[in-house]
XYZ file of C-alpha atoms in Angstrom:
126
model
C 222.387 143.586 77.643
C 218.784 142.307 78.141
C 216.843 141.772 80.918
C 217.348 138.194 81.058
C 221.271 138.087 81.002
C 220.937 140.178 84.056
C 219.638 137.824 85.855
C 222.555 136.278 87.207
C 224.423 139.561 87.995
C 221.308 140.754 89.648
C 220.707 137.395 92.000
C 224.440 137.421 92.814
C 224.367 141.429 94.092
C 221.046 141.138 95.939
C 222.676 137.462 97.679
C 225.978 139.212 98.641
C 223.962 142.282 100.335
C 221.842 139.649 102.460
C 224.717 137.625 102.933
C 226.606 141.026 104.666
C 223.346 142.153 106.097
C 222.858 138.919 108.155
C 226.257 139.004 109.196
C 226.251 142.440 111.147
C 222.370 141.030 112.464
C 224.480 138.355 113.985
C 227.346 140.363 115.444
C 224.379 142.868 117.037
C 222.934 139.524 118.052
C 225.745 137.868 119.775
C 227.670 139.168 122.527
C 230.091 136.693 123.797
C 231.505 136.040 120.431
C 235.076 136.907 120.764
C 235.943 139.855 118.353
C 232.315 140.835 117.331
C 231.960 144.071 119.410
C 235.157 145.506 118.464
C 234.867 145.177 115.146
C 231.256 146.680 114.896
C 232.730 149.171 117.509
C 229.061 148.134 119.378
C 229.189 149.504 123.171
C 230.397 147.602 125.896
C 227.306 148.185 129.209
C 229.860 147.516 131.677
C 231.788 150.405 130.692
C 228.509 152.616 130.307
C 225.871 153.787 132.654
C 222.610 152.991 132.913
C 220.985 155.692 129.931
C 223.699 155.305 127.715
C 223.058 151.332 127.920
C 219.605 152.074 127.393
C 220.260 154.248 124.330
C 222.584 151.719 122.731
C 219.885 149.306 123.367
C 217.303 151.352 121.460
C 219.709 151.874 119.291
C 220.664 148.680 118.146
C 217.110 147.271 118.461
C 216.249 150.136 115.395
C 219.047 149.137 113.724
C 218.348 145.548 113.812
C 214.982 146.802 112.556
C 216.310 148.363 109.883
C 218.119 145.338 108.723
C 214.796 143.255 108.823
C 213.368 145.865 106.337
C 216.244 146.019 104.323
C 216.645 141.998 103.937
C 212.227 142.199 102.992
C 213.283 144.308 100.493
C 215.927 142.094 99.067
C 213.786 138.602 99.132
C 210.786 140.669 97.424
C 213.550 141.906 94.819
C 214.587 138.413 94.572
C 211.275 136.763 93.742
C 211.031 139.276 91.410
C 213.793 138.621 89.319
C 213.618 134.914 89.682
C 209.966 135.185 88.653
C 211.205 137.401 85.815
C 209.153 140.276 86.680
C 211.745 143.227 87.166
C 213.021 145.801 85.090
C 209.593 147.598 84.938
C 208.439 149.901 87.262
C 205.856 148.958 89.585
C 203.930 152.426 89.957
C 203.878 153.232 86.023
C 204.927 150.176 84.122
C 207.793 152.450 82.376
C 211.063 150.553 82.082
C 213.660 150.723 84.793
C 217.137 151.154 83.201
C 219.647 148.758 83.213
C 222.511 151.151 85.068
C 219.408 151.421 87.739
C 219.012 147.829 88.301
C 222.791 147.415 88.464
C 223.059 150.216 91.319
C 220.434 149.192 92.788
C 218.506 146.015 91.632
C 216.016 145.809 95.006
C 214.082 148.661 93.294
C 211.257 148.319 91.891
C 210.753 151.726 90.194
C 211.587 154.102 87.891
C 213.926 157.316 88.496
C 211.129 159.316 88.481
C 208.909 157.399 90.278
C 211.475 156.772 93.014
C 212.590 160.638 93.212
C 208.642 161.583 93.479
C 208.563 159.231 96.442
C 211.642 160.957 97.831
C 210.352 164.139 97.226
C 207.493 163.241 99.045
C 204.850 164.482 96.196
C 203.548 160.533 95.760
C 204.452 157.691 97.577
C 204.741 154.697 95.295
C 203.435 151.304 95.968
C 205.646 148.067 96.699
């Protein structure tokens, strides 16, 4: 399959992760919404004392964090593709494969380049 009759596959994956991310930002978000705690199993401060609110607290406010990251992530991915510059690596320029940008079609590197970055020998560039 080619790059360009990816497109669609890839724009649909990367808009149902966002679409799932921004839901469980919302249900960290909103507290009175009937339901929402329970089924993010997300404490409850009246139950809890003081440090164990404040943990939870720091805890969701890093995970919310994380979420903001993740969702950058996606919208850069997302230009790319719409802009039709994905499927090569942005550190060396090598092809990324197409079972890569299937599993994972927010990256924008290589195998290698990515496991160098997780092996911490090279960080590559976004």
């Amino acid at each position: 399959m080619t790059t360009k009759l990816l497109q669609p596959r890839l724009l649909a994956a990367i808009d149902t992760r966002s679409a799932s991310i921004r839901q469980l930002m919302q249900g960290r978000l909103v507290d009175d919404e009937p339901g929402v705690r329970a089924h993010l199993d997300l404490h409850n401060p009246a139950e809890e004392d003081d440090a164990q609110a404040d943990a939870q607290s720091d805890l969701d406010a890093a995970l919310l964090e994380r979420y903001h990251e993740e969702l950058r992530v996606l919208e850069a991915a997302r230009a790319r593709i719409v802009a039709g510059e994905f499927g090569v690596c942005l550190e060396c320029g090598a092809a990324v494969p197409e079972a890569r940008l299937l599993a994972a079609p927010e990256s924008p590197w290589c195998v290698e380049c990515q496991s160098r970055a997780e092996a911490g020998a090279h960080r590559p560039t976004l």
